CSV table of C-alpha atoms (C1' of nucleotides) in Angstrom, one decimal:
chain,number,residue,atom,x,y,z
A,1,MET,CA,34.1,-18.2,2.6
A,2,PRO,CA,34.3,-14.4,2.7
A,3,ASP,CA,31.3,-12.9,4.4
A,4,ARG,CA,29.1,-11.3,1.7
A,5,GLY,CA,28.1,-8.2,3.6
A,6,GLU,CA,26.1,-10.3,6.0
A,7,ARG,CA,27.9,-8.6,8.9
A,8,ILE,CA,26.1,-9.1,12.2
A,9,ILE,CA,24.9,-6.0,14.0
A,10,GLU,CA,26.0,-5.8,17.6
A,11,SER,CA,26.1,-3.6,20.7
A,12,ASP,CA,28.8,-1.3,19.3
A,13,ASP,CA,26.6,-0.4,16.3
A,14,LEU,CA,23.9,0.8,18.7
A,15,ARG,CA,26.4,2.9,20.8
A,16,LYS,CA,27.8,4.3,17.5
A,17,VAL,CA,24.5,5.8,16.6
A,18,GLY,CA,23.9,7.1,20.1
A,19,LEU,CA,21.4,4.4,21.3
A,20,LYS,CA,21.8,2.8,24.7
A,21,VAL,CA,22.3,-0.9,24.6
A,22,THR,CA,19.2,-2.1,26.2
A,23,HIS,CA,17.6,-5.6,26.5
A,24,PRO,CA,14.7,-4.8,24.2
A,25,ARG,CA,16.9,-3.4,21.5
A,26,MET,CA,19.3,-6.3,21.5
A,27,ARG,CA,16.5,-8.8,21.5
A,28,ILE,CA,14.8,-7.1,18.5
A,29,LEU,CA,18.1,-7.0,16.6
A,30,ASP,CA,18.5,-10.7,17.4
A,31,ILE,CA,15.0,-11.5,16.1
A,32,LEU,CA,15.6,-9.5,12.9
A,33,SER,CA,19.0,-11.2,12.4
A,34,ASN,CA,17.9,-14.8,13.0
A,35,ALA,CA,14.3,-15.0,12.1
A,36,PRO,CA,13.3,-17.2,9.2
A,37,LYS,CA,11.7,-14.2,7.4
A,38,LYS,CA,13.9,-11.3,6.6
A,39,HIS,CA,11.0,-9.0,6.2
A,40,MET,CA,8.8,-8.6,9.3
A,41,THR,CA,6.0,-6.3,10.5
A,42,ALA,CA,6.1,-4.8,14.0
A,43,GLU,CA,3.5,-7.4,15.0
A,44,ASP,CA,5.6,-10.2,13.6
A,45,VAL,CA,8.6,-9.1,15.7
A,46,TYR,CA,6.3,-8.6,18.8
A,47,ARG,CA,4.8,-12.1,18.5
A,48,GLU,CA,8.2,-13.6,18.1
A,49,LEU,CA,9.4,-11.9,21.2
A,50,LEU,CA,6.5,-13.2,23.2
A,51,GLU,CA,7.1,-16.7,21.9
A,52,GLN,CA,10.7,-16.4,23.0
A,53,GLY,CA,9.5,-15.5,26.5
A,54,ASP,CA,10.5,-11.8,26.3
A,55,ASP,CA,8.0,-9.4,27.8
A,56,ILE,CA,8.4,-6.4,25.6
A,57,GLY,CA,5.6,-4.0,24.8
A,58,LEU,CA,4.4,-3.5,21.3
A,59,ALA,CA,4.9,0.2,21.6
A,60,THR,CA,8.5,-0.4,22.4
A,61,VAL,CA,8.8,-2.5,19.3
A,62,TYR,CA,7.5,0.3,17.2
A,63,ARG,CA,9.7,2.8,18.9
A,64,VAL,CA,12.8,0.8,18.5
A,65,LEU,CA,12.1,0.0,14.9
A,66,ASN,CA,11.6,3.7,14.2
A,67,GLN,CA,14.9,4.5,15.9
A,68,PHE,CA,16.6,1.8,14.0
A,69,GLU,CA,15.2,3.1,10.7
A,70,THR,CA,16.5,6.6,11.5
A,71,ALA,CA,19.8,5.2,12.5
A,72,GLY,CA,20.0,3.3,9.2
A,73,ILE,CA,20.0,-0.1,10.8
A,74,VAL,CA,16.7,-1.2,9.3
A,75,VAL,CA,14.8,-0.3,6.2
A,76,ARG,CA,11.1,0.2,6.2
A,77,HIS,CA,8.9,-0.9,3.3
A,78,HIS,CA,5.3,-0.2,2.5
A,79,PHE,CA,4.0,-3.1,0.5
A,80,GLU,CA,0.3,-3.4,-0.2
A,81,GLY,CA,-1.9,-4.1,2.7
A,82,GLY,CA,-1.5,-1.5,5.4
A,83,GLN,CA,1.3,-2.8,7.6
A,84,SER,CA,4.9,-1.6,7.2
A,85,VAL,CA,7.6,-4.3,7.0
A,86,TYR,CA,11.1,-3.9,8.3
A,87,GLU,CA,14.3,-5.6,7.3
A,88,LEU,CA,17.9,-5.2,8.5
A,89,ASP,CA,19.9,-2.9,6.3
A,90,HIS,CA,23.0,-4.8,5.2
A,91,GLY,CA,23.9,-2.0,2.8
A,92,GLY,CA,23.4,-3.2,-0.7
A,93,HIS,CA,20.2,-1.7,-2.2
A,94,HIS,CA,17.7,-4.1,-3.7
A,95,ASP,CA,14.1,-4.2,-4.8
A,96,HIS,CA,11.4,-6.8,-4.0
A,97,MET,CA,9.2,-9.3,-5.6
A,98,VAL,CA,6.2,-10.5,-3.5
A,99,CYS,CA,4.5,-13.7,-4.4
A,100,VAL,CA,0.8,-12.9,-4.2
A,101,GLU,CA,0.0,-16.6,-3.4
A,102,THR,CA,2.5,-17.5,-0.7
A,103,GLY,CA,3.4,-14.0,0.5
A,104,LYS,CA,7.0,-14.9,0.1
A,105,VAL,CA,9.4,-12.0,-0.5
A,106,ILE,CA,12.3,-12.3,-2.9
A,107,GLU,CA,15.0,-9.7,-3.3
A,108,PHE,CA,16.6,-8.7,-6.5
A,109,HIS,CA,18.8,-6.0,-8.0
A,110,ASN,CA,19.0,-4.9,-11.6
A,111,ASP,CA,21.5,-2.2,-12.6
A,112,GLN,CA,19.8,-1.6,-15.9
A,113,ILE,CA,16.5,-0.7,-14.2
A,114,GLU,CA,18.3,1.5,-11.7
A,115,ARG,CA,20.0,3.4,-14.5
A,116,LEU,CA,16.8,3.8,-16.5
A,117,GLN,CA,15.1,5.2,-13.4
A,118,ARG,CA,17.8,7.8,-13.0
A,119,GLU,CA,17.6,8.7,-16.7
A,120,ILE,CA,13.8,9.1,-16.6
A,121,ALA,CA,14.0,11.4,-13.6
A,122,GLU,CA,16.7,13.4,-15.3
A,123,ALA,CA,14.8,13.6,-18.5
A,124,HIS,CA,11.9,15.3,-16.6
A,125,GLY,CA,14.3,17.8,-15.0
A,126,PHE,CA,14.5,16.0,-11.7
A,127,GLU,CA,17.1,14.3,-9.6
A,128,LEU,CA,16.3,10.8,-8.4
A,129,LYS,CA,16.3,10.7,-4.6
A,130,ASP,CA,14.8,7.4,-3.9
A,131,HIS,CA,12.5,4.8,-5.4
A,132,SER,CA,10.3,2.0,-4.6
A,133,LEU,CA,9.8,-1.0,-6.9
A,134,VAL,CA,7.8,-4.0,-6.0
A,135,LEU,CA,6.8,-6.8,-8.4
A,136,TYR,CA,3.7,-8.7,-7.5
A,137,VAL,CA,4.2,-12.2,-9.0
A,138,ARG,CA,2.7,-15.7,-8.9
A,139,PRO,CA,4.5,-19.0,-9.5
A,140,LYS,CA,4.8,-19.7,-13.2
A,141,ARG,CA,2.1,-22.2,-14.0
A,142,SER,CA,3.4,-25.6,-15.1
A,143,LYS,CA,0.3,-26.0,-17.3
A,144,ALA,CA,-2.5,-25.2,-14.9
B,1,MET,CA,-7.4,16.2,-32.5
B,2,PRO,CA,-8.1,12.5,-31.8
B,3,ASP,CA,-8.9,11.9,-28.1
B,4,ARG,CA,-5.9,10.2,-26.6
B,5,GLY,CA,-7.8,7.7,-24.4
B,6,GLU,CA,-9.1,10.6,-22.3
B,7,ARG,CA,-12.7,9.2,-22.7
B,8,ILE,CA,-15.0,10.7,-20.2
B,9,ILE,CA,-16.7,8.2,-17.8
B,10,GLU,CA,-20.5,8.5,-17.6
B,11,SER,CA,-23.7,7.0,-16.3
B,12,ASP,CA,-23.6,4.1,-18.6
B,13,ASP,CA,-20.2,3.0,-17.3
B,14,LEU,CA,-21.7,2.8,-13.8
B,15,ARG,CA,-24.7,0.8,-15.0
B,16,LYS,CA,-22.4,-1.5,-16.9
B,17,VAL,CA,-20.7,-2.6,-13.7
B,18,GLY,CA,-23.9,-2.9,-11.8
B,19,LEU,CA,-23.8,0.3,-9.9
B,20,LYS,CA,-26.8,2.5,-9.6
B,21,VAL,CA,-26.4,6.0,-11.0
B,22,THR,CA,-26.6,8.1,-7.9
B,23,HIS,CA,-25.9,11.7,-7.2
B,24,PRO,CA,-22.8,11.0,-5.0
B,25,ARG,CA,-21.3,8.7,-7.5
B,26,MET,CA,-21.8,11.1,-10.4
B,27,ARG,CA,-20.4,14.0,-8.4
B,28,ILE,CA,-17.3,12.0,-7.4
B,29,LEU,CA,-16.7,10.9,-11.0
B,30,ASP,CA,-17.0,14.6,-12.0
B,31,ILE,CA,-14.5,15.7,-9.4
B,32,LEU,CA,-12.1,13.0,-10.4
B,33,SER,CA,-12.5,14.0,-14.1
B,34,ASN,CA,-12.2,17.7,-13.8
B,35,ALA,CA,-10.1,18.3,-10.7
B,36,PRO,CA,-6.7,20.0,-11.3
B,37,LYS,CA,-5.0,17.2,-9.6
B,38,LYS,CA,-5.4,13.8,-11.2
B,39,HIS,CA,-4.3,12.0,-8.1
B,40,MET,CA,-6.5,12.6,-5.0
B,41,THR,CA,-6.9,11.2,-1.6
B,42,ALA,CA,-10.4,10.4,-0.3
B,43,GLU,CA,-10.1,13.6,1.8
B,44,ASP,CA,-9.2,15.6,-1.2
B,45,VAL,CA,-12.3,14.5,-3.0
B,46,TYR,CA,-14.4,15.0,0.1
B,47,ARG,CA,-13.2,18.6,0.6
B,48,GLU,CA,-13.7,19.4,-3.0
B,49,LEU,CA,-17.3,18.1,-2.7
B,50,LEU,CA,-17.9,20.3,0.2
B,51,GLU,CA,-16.5,23.3,-1.6
B,52,GLN,CA,-18.8,22.7,-4.4
B,53,GLY,CA,-21.7,22.7,-2.1
B,54,ASP,CA,-22.4,18.9,-2.2
B,55,ASP,CA,-23.3,17.4,1.2
B,56,ILE,CA,-21.8,13.9,0.8
B,57,GLY,CA,-20.3,12.0,3.7
B,58,LEU,CA,-16.7,11.0,3.9
B,59,ALA,CA,-17.7,7.4,4.5
B,60,THR,CA,-19.6,7.5,1.2
B,61,VAL,CA,-16.6,8.8,-0.6
B,62,TYR,CA,-14.5,5.9,0.7
B,63,ARG,CA,-17.2,3.5,-0.2
B,64,VAL,CA,-17.7,4.8,-3.7
B,65,LEU,CA,-14.0,4.9,-4.3
B,66,ASN,CA,-13.7,1.3,-3.3
B,67,GLN,CA,-16.5,0.3,-5.6
B,68,PHE,CA,-14.9,2.2,-8.4
B,69,GLU,CA,-11.6,0.5,-7.8
B,70,THR,CA,-13.3,-2.9,-7.8
B,71,ALA,CA,-15.1,-1.9,-11.0
B,72,GLY,CA,-11.8,-0.9,-12.6
B,73,ILE,CA,-12.9,2.7,-12.9
B,74,VAL,CA,-10.2,4.1,-10.6
B,75,VAL,CA,-6.8,2.9,-9.6
B,76,ARG,CA,-5.6,3.2,-6.0
B,77,HIS,CA,-2.0,3.9,-5.2
B,78,HIS,CA,-0.1,3.7,-1.9
B,79,PHE,CA,2.6,6.4,-2.1
B,80,GLU,CA,4.6,7.1,1.0
B,81,GLY,CA,2.7,8.8,3.8
B,82,GLY,CA,-0.3,6.9,4.9
B,83,GLN,CA,-3.2,8.0,2.7
B,84,SER,CA,-4.1,6.2,-0.5
B,85,VAL,CA,-4.5,8.3,-3.6
B,86,TYR,CA,-6.9,7.5,-6.4
B,87,GLU,CA,-7.0,8.4,-10.1
B,88,LEU,CA,-9.3,7.6,-12.9
B,89,ASP,CA,-8.3,4.5,-14.8
B,90,HIS,CA,-8.1,5.6,-18.5
B,91,GLY,CA,-6.6,2.3,-19.5
B,92,GLY,CA,-3.0,3.0,-20.3
B,93,HIS,CA,-0.7,1.7,-17.6
B,94,HIS,CA,1.9,4.1,-16.3
B,95,ASP,CA,4.2,4.6,-13.3
B,96,HIS,CA,4.7,7.6,-11.1
B,97,MET,CA,7.3,10.1,-10.1
B,98,VAL,CA,6.6,12.1,-6.9
B,99,CYS,CA,8.4,15.3,-6.2
B,100,VAL,CA,9.4,15.2,-2.5
B,101,GLU,CA,9.5,19.0,-2.4
B,102,THR,CA,6.3,20.0,-4.1
B,103,GLY,CA,4.3,16.8,-3.8
B,104,LYS,CA,3.6,17.0,-7.5
B,105,VAL,CA,2.9,13.7,-9.2
B,106,ILE,CA,4.2,13.1,-12.8
B,107,GLU,CA,3.3,10.0,-14.8
B,108,PHE,CA,5.6,8.2,-17.1
B,109,HIS,CA,5.9,4.9,-19.0
B,110,ASN,CA,9.0,3.1,-20.1
B,111,ASP,CA,8.7,-0.1,-22.1
B,112,GLN,CA,12.2,-1.1,-21.4
B,113,ILE,CA,11.6,-1.1,-17.6
B,114,GLU,CA,8.3,-3.0,-18.1
B,115,ARG,CA,10.1,-5.6,-20.1
B,116,LEU,CA,13.0,-6.0,-17.6
B,117,GLN,CA,10.5,-6.5,-14.8
B,118,ARG,CA,8.8,-9.3,-16.7
B,119,GLU,CA,12.2,-10.9,-17.4
B,120,ILE,CA,13.3,-10.7,-13.9
B,121,ALA,CA,10.1,-12.3,-12.6
B,122,GLU,CA,10.5,-15.1,-15.2
B,123,ALA,CA,14.1,-15.6,-14.3
B,124,HIS,CA,13.0,-16.4,-10.8
B,125,GLY,CA,10.3,-18.8,-11.9
B,126,PHE,CA,7.4,-16.4,-11.6
B,127,GLU,CA,4.9,-14.7,-13.7
B,128,LEU,CA,4.5,-10.9,-13.3
B,129,LYS,CA,1.0,-10.1,-12.2
B,130,ASP,CA,1.4,-6.5,-11.3
B,131,HIS,CA,4.0,-4.0,-10.1
B,132,SER,CA,4.4,-0.7,-8.4
B,133,LEU,CA,7.1,1.7,-9.2
B,134,VAL,CA,7.4,5.1,-7.7
B,135,LEU,CA,10.4,7.4,-8.2
B,136,TYR,CA,10.9,10.0,-5.4
B,137,VAL,CA,12.6,13.0,-7.0
B,138,ARG,CA,13.5,16.6,-6.4
B,139,PRO,CA,14.0,19.4,-8.9
B,140,LYS,CA,17.4,19.3,-10.5
B,141,ARG,CA,19.4,22.0,-8.7
B,142,SER,CA,20.5,24.8,-10.9
B,143,LYS,CA,23.6,25.3,-8.8
B,144,ALA,CA,22.2,25.4,-5.2
C,1,DT,C1',-42.2,-1.1,-4.3
C,2,DT,C1',-37.8,-2.5,-2.8
C,3,DG,C1',-33.2,-3.6,-2.6
C,4,DG,C1',-29.3,-1.0,-3.2
C,5,DG,C1',-27.3,3.5,-1.5
C,6,DT,C1',-26.4,7.1,1.9
C,7,DG,C1',-25.3,9.6,6.3
C,8,DC,C1',-23.8,9.5,10.8
C,9,DA,C1',-21.7,7.6,14.5
C,10,DA,C1',-19.4,3.9,16.4
C,11,DA,C1',-15.9,0.4,15.5
C,12,DT,C1',-11.3,-1.2,13.6
C,13,DT,C1',-6.6,-1.3,12.4
C,14,DG,C1',-2.0,0.3,12.5
C,15,DT,C1',0.9,3.3,14.8
C,16,DT,C1',2.3,7.1,18.0
C,17,DT,C1',2.5,9.5,22.4
C,18,DG,C1',2.1,11.0,27.6
C,19,DC,C1',3.7,9.8,31.8
C,20,DA,C1',5.4,7.5,35.8
C,21,DA,C1',8.5,3.8,36.8
C,22,DT,C1',12.9,1.7,35.4
C,23,DT,C1',17.5,1.1,33.8
C,24,DG,C1',22.0,1.8,31.2
C,25,DT,C1',26.2,4.5,31.8
D,1,DA,C1',22.7,10.2,40.0
D,2,DC,C1',20.5,11.4,35.7
D,3,DA,C1',19.0,11.2,31.3
D,4,DA,C1',17.5,7.7,28.3
D,5,DT,C1',14.2,4.0,27.9
D,6,DT,C1',10.2,1.2,28.7
D,7,DG,C1',5.3,-0.3,29.6
D,8,DC,C1',0.8,0.7,29.6
D,9,DA,C1',-3.0,3.0,28.4
D,10,DA,C1',-4.9,6.6,26.1
D,11,DA,C1',-4.6,9.2,21.8
D,12,DC,C1',-4.4,9.3,16.8
D,13,DA,C1',-5.2,8.9,11.8
D,14,DA,C1',-7.0,6.5,8.0
D,15,DT,C1',-10.5,3.6,6.7
D,16,DT,C1',-14.5,0.5,7.5
D,17,DT,C1',-19.0,-0.9,9.2
D,18,DG,C1',-23.8,-1.1,11.5
D,19,DC,C1',-28.1,0.6,11.0
D,20,DA,C1',-32.2,3.4,10.2
D,21,DC,C1',-33.7,6.2,6.5
D,22,DC,C1',-33.8,7.4,1.5
D,23,DC,C1',-34.0,7.1,-3.5
D,24,DA,C1',-33.1,5.1,-8.3
D,25,DA,C1',-35.0,1.6,-11.2
DNA sequence: TTGGGTGCAAATTGTTTGCAATTGT
DNA sequence: ACAATTGCAAACAATTTGCACCCAA
């Protein structure tokens, strides 16, 4: 099976963006790559590190995540509820759907919506630089 | 000209939702109704109150805005950049476009996008409860 | 009168930063 | 060796909360 853009990020990717290959950075990359949840808060990552026996400070987690964001290795999202959530940036842009009951995050992409957004911005004399779309959903009731 | 849903919110609206008609609440409603910016942060409202000579605490502004949100009198948005912004809820739903250069906020509504969102949620076995769409734009360059 | 409302200061929450010690290269 | 990186604690920013006093109903 051809890998669908799920390329694993490794040491070279860090060097490439001018970041030294340190233990904390590699561990955080590993967590982000292998964790069951693709979208994690800084605290999530921190707790996971502790559980795996790594003694890395929360401040470092924040610093590293910021550097990764700047380097384009992770994307930061601001869903409702204060904390930022981070996810590895595998390239393909997508939007999110958050289940308000389970908290589960589903990714999706819709070309038509993307195009409409661009058109709307244009129509108002603007150029679309970026956007944020989050659908808050709940499981379709069987009959309730 | 028929008023296009720009109904002014008054004392009765507060009583209706079980909130006493107090000076701070009325003043904040007034600011929200007559301010040049329709989208304000708690600090924006607070500063405006001070400028108008009202001596109302910042904590009260936050408390009142929260009560208003719960009561459905205002809507709270989380654009990029920490602070929450509030705007009077005049009923009609709309999304936002934020100019990353001037900070200006433009409202828009697009039925097609609304419909697509509902369809996407359905297609994933969910029911759309709410959504948040913000376009980050910049003035279309003349030639730069 | 009286329970909700307010101001102020102190407490929280999420995140950033200063600095001395540590570590990749 | 030397600059980059980390850990820890202190600093921050936005928002919330405890409590004694105050005011709308």
